[in-house]
Coordinates of C-alpha atoms and ligand atoms in Angstrom, one line a residue:
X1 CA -53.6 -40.3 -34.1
X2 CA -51.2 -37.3 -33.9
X3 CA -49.3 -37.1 -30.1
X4 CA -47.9 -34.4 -29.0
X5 CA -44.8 -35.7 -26.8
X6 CA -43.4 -32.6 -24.6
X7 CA -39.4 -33.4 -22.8
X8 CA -39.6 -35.7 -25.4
X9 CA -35.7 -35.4 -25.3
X10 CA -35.6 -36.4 -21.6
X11 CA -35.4 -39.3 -19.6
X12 CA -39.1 -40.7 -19.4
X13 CA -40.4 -38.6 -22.6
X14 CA -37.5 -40.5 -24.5
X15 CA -38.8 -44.0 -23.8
X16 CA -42.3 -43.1 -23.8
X17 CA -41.8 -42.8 -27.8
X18 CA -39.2 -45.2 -28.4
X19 CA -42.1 -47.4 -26.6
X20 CA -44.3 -45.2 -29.3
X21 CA -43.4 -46.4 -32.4
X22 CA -42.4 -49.9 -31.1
X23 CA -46.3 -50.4 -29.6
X24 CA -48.1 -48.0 -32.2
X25 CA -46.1 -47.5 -35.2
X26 CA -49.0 -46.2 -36.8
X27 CA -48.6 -42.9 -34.6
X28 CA -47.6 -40.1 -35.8
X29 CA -45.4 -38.2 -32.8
X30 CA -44.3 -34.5 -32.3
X31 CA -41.9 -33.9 -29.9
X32 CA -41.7 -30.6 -27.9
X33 CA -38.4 -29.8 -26.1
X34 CA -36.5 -27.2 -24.7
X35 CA -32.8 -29.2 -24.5
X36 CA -31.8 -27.9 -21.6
X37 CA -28.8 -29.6 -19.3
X38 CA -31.5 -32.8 -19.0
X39 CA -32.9 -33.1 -22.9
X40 CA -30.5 -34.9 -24.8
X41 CA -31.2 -35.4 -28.9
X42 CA -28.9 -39.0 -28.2
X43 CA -32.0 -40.0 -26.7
X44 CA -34.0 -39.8 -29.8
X45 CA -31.4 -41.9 -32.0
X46 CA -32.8 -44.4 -34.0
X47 CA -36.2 -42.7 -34.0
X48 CA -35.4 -39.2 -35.3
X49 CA -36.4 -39.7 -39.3
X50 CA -40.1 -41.0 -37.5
X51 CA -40.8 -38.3 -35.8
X52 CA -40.9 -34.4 -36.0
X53 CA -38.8 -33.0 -33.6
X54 CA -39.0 -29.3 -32.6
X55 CA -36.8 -27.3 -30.1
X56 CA -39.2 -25.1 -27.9
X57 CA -40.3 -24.2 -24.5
X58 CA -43.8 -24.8 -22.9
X59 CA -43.5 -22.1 -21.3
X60 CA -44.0 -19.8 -24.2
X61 CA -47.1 -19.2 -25.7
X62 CA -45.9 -18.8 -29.4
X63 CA -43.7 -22.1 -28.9
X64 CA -46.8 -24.4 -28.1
X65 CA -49.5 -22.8 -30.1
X66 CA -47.1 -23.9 -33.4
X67 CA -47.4 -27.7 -32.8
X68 CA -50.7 -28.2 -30.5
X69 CA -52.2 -27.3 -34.0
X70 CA -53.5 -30.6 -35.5
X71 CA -52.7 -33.1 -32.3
X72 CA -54.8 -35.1 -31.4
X73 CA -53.4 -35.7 -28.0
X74 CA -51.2 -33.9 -25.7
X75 CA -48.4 -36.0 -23.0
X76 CA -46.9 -33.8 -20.9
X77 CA -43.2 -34.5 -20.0
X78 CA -41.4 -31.5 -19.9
X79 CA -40.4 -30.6 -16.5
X80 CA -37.7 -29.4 -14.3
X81 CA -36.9 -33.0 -12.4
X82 CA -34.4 -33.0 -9.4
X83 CA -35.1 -32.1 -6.0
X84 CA -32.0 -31.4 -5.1
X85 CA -32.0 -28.4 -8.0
X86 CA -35.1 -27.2 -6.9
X87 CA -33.8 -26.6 -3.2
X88 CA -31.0 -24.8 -4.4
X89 CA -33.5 -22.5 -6.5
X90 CA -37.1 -23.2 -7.8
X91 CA -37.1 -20.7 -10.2
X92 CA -37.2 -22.9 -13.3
X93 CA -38.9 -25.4 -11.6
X94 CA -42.4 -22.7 -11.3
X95 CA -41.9 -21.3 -14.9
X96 CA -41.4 -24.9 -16.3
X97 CA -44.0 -26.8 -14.3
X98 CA -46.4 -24.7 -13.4
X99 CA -46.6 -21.6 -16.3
X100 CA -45.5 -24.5 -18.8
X101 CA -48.4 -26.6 -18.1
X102 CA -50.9 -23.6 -17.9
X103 CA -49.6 -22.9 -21.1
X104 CA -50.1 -26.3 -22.4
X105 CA -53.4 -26.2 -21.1
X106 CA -54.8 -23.1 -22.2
X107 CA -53.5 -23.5 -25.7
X108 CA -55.5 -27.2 -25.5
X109 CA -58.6 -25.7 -24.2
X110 CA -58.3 -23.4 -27.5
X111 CA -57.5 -25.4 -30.1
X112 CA -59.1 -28.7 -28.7
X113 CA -57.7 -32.0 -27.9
X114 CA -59.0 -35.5 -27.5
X115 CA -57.0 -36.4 -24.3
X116 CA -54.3 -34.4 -22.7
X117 CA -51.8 -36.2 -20.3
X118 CA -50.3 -34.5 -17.4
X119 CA -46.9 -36.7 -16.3
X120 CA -47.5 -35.8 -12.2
X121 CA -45.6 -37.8 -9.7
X122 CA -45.8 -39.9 -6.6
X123 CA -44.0 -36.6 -5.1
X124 CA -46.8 -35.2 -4.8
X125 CA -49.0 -36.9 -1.8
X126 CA -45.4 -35.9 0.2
X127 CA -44.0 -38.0 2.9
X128 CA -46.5 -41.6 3.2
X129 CA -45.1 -43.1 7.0
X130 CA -47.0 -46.1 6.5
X131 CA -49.6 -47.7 4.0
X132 CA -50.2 -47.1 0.1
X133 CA -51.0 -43.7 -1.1
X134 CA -54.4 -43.9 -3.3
X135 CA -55.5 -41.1 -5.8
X136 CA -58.0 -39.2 -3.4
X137 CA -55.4 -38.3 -0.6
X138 CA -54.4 -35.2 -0.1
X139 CA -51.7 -34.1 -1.7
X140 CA -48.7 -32.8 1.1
X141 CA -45.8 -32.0 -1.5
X142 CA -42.8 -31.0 1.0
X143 CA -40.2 -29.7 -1.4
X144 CA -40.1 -27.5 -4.3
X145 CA -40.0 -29.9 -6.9
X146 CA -42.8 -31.8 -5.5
X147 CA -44.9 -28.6 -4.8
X148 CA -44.9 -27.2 -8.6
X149 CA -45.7 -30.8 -10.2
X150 CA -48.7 -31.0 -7.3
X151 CA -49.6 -27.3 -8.4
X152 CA -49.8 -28.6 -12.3
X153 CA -51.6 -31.7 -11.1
X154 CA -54.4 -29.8 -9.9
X155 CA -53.8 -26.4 -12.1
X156 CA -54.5 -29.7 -15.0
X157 CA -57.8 -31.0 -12.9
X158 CA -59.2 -27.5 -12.8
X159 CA -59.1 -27.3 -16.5
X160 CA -61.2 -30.3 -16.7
X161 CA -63.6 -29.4 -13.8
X162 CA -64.1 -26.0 -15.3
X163 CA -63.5 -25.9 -18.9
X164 CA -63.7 -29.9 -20.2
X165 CA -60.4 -30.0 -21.1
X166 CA -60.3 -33.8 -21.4
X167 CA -57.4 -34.2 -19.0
X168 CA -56.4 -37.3 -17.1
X169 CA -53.2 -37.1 -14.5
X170 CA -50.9 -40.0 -14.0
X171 CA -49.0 -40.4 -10.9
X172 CA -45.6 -42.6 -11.3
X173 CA -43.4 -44.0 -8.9
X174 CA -39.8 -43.7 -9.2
X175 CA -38.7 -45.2 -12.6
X176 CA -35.5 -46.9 -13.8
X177 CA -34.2 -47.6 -17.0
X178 CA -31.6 -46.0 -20.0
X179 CA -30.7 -42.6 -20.4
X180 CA -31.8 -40.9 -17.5
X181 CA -29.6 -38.0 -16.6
X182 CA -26.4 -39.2 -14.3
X183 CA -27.4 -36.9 -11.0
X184 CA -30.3 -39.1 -10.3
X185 CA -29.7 -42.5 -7.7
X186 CA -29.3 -45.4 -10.4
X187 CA -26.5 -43.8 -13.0
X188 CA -25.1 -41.8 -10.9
X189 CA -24.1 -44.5 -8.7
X190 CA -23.2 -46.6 -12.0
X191 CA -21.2 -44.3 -13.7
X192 CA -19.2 -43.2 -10.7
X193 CA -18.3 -47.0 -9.9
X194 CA -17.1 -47.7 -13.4
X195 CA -14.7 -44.3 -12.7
X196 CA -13.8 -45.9 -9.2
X197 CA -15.8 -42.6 -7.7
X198 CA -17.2 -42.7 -4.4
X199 CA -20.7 -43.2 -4.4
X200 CA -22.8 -40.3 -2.2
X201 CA -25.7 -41.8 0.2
X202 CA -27.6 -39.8 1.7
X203 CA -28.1 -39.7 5.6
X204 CA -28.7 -43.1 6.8
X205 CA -29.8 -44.5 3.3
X206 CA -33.0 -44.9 4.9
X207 CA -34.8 -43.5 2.6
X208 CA -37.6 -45.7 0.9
X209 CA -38.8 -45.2 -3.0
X210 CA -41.2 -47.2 -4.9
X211 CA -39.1 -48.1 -8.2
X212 CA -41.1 -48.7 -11.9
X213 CA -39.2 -49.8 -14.6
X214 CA -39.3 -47.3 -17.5
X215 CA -41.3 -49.1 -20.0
X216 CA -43.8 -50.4 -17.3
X217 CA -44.4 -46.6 -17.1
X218 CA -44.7 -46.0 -20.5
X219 CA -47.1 -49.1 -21.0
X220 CA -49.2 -47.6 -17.9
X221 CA -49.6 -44.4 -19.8
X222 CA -50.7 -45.6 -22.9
X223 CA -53.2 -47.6 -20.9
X224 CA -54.1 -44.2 -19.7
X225 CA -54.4 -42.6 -22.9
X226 CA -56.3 -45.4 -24.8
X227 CA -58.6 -46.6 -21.7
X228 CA -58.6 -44.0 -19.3
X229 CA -61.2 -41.9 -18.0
X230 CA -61.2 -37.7 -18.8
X231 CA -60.8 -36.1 -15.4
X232 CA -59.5 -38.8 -13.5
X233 CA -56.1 -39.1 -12.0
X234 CA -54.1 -42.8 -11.6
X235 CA -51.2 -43.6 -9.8
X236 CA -48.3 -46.0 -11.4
X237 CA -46.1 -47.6 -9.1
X238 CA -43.7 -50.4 -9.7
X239 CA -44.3 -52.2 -5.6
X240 CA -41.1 -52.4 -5.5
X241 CA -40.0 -50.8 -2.3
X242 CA -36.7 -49.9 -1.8
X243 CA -34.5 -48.0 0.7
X244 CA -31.2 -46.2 -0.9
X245 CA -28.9 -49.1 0.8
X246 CA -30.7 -51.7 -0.8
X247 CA -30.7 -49.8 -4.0
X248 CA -26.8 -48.6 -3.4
X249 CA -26.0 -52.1 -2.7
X250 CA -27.9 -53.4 -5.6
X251 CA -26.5 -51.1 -8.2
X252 CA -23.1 -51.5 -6.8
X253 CA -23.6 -55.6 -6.8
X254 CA -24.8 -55.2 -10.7
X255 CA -21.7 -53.3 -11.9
X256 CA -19.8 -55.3 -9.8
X257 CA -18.0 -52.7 -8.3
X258 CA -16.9 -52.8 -4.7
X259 CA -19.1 -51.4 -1.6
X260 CA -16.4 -49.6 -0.1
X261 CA -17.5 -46.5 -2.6
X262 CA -20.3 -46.2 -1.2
X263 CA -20.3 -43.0 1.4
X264 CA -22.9 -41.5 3.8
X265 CA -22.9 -37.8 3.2
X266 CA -25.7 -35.3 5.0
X267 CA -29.1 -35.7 4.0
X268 CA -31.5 -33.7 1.9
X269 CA -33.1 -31.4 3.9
X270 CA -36.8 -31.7 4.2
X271 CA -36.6 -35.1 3.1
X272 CA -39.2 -37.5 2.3
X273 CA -38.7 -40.9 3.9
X274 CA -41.2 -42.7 2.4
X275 CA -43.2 -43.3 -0.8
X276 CA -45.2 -45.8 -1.9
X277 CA -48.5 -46.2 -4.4
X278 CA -51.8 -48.4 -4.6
X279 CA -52.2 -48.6 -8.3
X280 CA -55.4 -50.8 -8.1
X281 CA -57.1 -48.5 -10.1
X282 CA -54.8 -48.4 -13.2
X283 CA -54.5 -52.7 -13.0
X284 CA -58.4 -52.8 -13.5
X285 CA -57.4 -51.0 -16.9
X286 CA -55.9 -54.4 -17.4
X287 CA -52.2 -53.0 -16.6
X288 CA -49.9 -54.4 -14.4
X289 CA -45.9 -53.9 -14.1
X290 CA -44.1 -56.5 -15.5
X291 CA -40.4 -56.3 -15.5
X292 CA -38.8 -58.3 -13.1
X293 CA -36.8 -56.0 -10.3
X294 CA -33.8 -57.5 -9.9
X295 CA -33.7 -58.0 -13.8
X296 CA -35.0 -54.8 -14.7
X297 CA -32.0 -53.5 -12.3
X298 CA -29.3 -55.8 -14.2
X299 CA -30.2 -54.7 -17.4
X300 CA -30.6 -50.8 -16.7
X301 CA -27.3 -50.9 -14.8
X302 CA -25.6 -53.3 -18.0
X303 CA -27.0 -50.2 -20.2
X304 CA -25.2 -47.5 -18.7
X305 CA -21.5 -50.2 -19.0
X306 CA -22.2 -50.7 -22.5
X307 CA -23.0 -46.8 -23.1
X308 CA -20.0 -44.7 -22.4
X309 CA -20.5 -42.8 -25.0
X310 CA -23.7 -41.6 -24.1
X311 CA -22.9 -40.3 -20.5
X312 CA -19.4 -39.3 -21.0
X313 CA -19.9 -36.3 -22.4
X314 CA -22.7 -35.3 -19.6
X315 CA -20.6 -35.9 -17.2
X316 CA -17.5 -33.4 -18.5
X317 CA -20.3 -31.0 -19.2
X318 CA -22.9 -29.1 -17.3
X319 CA -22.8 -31.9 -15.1
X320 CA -19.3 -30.9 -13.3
X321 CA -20.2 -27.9 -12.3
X322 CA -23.5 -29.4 -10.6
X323 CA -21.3 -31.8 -8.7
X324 CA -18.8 -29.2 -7.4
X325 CA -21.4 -26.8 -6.5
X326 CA -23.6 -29.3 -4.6
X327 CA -20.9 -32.4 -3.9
X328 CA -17.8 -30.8 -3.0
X329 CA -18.2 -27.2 -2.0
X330 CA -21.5 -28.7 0.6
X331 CA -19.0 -31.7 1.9
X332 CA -21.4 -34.5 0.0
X333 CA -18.4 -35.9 -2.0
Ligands
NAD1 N1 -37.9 -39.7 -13.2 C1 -38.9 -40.2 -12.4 O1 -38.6 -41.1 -11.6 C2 -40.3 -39.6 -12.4 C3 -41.3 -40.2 -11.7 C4 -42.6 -39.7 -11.8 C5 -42.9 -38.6 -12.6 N2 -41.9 -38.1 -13.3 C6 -42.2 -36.9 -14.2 O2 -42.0 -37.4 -15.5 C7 -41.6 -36.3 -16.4 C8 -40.3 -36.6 -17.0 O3 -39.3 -36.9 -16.1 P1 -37.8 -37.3 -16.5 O4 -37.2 -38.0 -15.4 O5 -37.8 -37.9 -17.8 O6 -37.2 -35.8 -16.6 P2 -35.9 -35.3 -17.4 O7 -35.3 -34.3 -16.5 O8 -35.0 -36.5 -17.8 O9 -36.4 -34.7 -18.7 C9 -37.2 -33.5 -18.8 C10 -37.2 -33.0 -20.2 O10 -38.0 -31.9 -20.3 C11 -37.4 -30.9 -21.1 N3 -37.8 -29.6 -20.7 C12 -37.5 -28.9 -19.5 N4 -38.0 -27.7 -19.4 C13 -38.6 -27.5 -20.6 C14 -39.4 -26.5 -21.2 N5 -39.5 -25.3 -20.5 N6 -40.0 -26.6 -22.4 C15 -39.8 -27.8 -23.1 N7 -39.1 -28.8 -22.6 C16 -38.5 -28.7 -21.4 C17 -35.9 -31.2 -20.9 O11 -35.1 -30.6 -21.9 C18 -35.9 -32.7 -20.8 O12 -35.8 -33.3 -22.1 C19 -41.5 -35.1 -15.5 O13 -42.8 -34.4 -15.6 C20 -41.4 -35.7 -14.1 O14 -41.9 -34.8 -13.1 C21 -40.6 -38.5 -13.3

């Protein structure tokens, strides 16, 4: 089995094949990135000599027709990520999410594939007031970010409904775990309360995610890529419901830090109060999350104190300028 891992250099894409050759050594991986501010090569360390790595953008035809040659399967991971970039211009979000995965796809449908993955998010069903979102809602997608991942989503359905493109869609919660850029909730807040930083809540912290650790969302695609069915689409949530206070409070608690950094600033605009997933679907694959929360939390937050090396650099990079432009100059920090 040859996989094709695209934002391989990112966040999720990262763990997925750390999990990769932990779970199937006997995979042979590709990863596809761009690198831009989010892919990181770090996040590859300790993997790199057991795997091909090649710099490259899904959005280019000439890019992905080079490695889709001779996979078997495709996992697609490269995206633009934050909504908060995506309000302040969509731009790459549309080319990356949208044209990328139409590249992806078309090149698939060309060269054939066995299974091709398309990483959509819980983002996508928009706002849920009350109840569990299942996989036949409608999808609602109420910001930018949210609106080209639901636009690849289906852009990856239609390629199955109308060509066979054997493509299944997985919808995941919020995750947690190592190396995830520092603008998003969990390392932002770490890293900032190691530097005695104020720590930016947003609104009334009302806000409610459902949080899956990393490798629970890792294991849940695999499940999807060995088990699942083509043309279906499963969601991957963690259940475990959180508003940003309890998650500021926890974080804070974990890096023992004190809650006086914490700061209400003014909210996102347009956004979504609450998400939450039934994944009853994907657990009678036989999967079900199993990291512990509140150890899952301790661990990801001891991770980012025991790796200042890793986000030091990040944060006197491309991610200063991000934290003026949106923090400082909008009265958020
Ligand atoms: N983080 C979450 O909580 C979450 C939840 C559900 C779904 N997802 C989805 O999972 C996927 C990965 O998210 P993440 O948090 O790891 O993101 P990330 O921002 O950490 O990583 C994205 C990766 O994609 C790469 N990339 C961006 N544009 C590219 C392009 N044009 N060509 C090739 N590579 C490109 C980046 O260099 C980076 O390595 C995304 O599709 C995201 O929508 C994320």
């Amino acid at each position: 089995m040859r996989i094709l891992v695209t934002g391989g250099a990112g966040f999720i894409g990262s763990n997925f094949v750390h999990f990769l050759r932990r779970e199937r050594p006997d995979c042979d991986i590709v990863v596809l990135d761009k690198l831009t501010y989010a892919g990181n090569p770090a996040n590859l360390e300790g993997v790199e000599d057991e795997i091909e790595f090649i710099k490259g953008d899904v959005a280019e035809f000439e890019d992905v027709e080079a490695v889709v040659a001779g996979c078997d399967s495709i996992v697609n991971f490269a995206a633009e990520t934050h909504v908060d970039r995506s309000i302040v211009d969509a731009d790459a979000f549309i080319r990356t999410d949208i044209y990328g995965a139409y590249v992806l796809l078309e090149t698939a449908r060309a060269l054939g594939v066995e299974c091709f993955i398309q990483i959509s998010t819980d983002e996508v069903y928009g706002e849920v007031a009350e109840g569990f979102s299942v996989e036949t809602d409608p999808l609602m997608p109420r910001n930018p970010y949210a609106a080209s991942k639901a636009g690849a989503d289906r852009l990856a359905y239609s390629y199955w409904a109308t060509h066979g493109v054997p493509v299944i869609i997985s919808r995941g919660s919020n995750n947690y775990g190592p190396r995830q850029y520092p603008e998003k909730l969990i390392p932002l807040f770490v890293t900032n309360a190691i530097d005695g930083l104020e720590c930016p809540i947003y609104g009334e912290g009302k806000a409610v995610r459902d949080w899956i650790h990393v490798d629970d969302h890792c294991r849940g695609i695999l499940t999807m890529l060995e088990q699942g069915e083509p043309g279906e689409v499963y969601n991957c949530g963690g259940g475990n419901l959180r508003d940003t206070n309890q998650m500021a409070e926890g974080i804070l608690g974990a890096a023992e830090a004190p809650l006086d950094l914490l700061k209400h600033v003014p909210d996102r605009v347009g956004h979504d109060m609450r998400y939450a997933l039934d994944s009853s679907k994907l657990e009678r694959l036989g999967w079900k999350p199993e990291v512990d929360f509140a150890e899952g939390l301790r661990r990801t937050v001891q991770w980012y104190k025991d790796n200042e090396d890793w986000w030091r650099p990040i944060k006197s990079g491309e991610f200063k300028q991000w934290w003026k432009h949106y923090y400082l100059d909008q009265g958020r920090g």
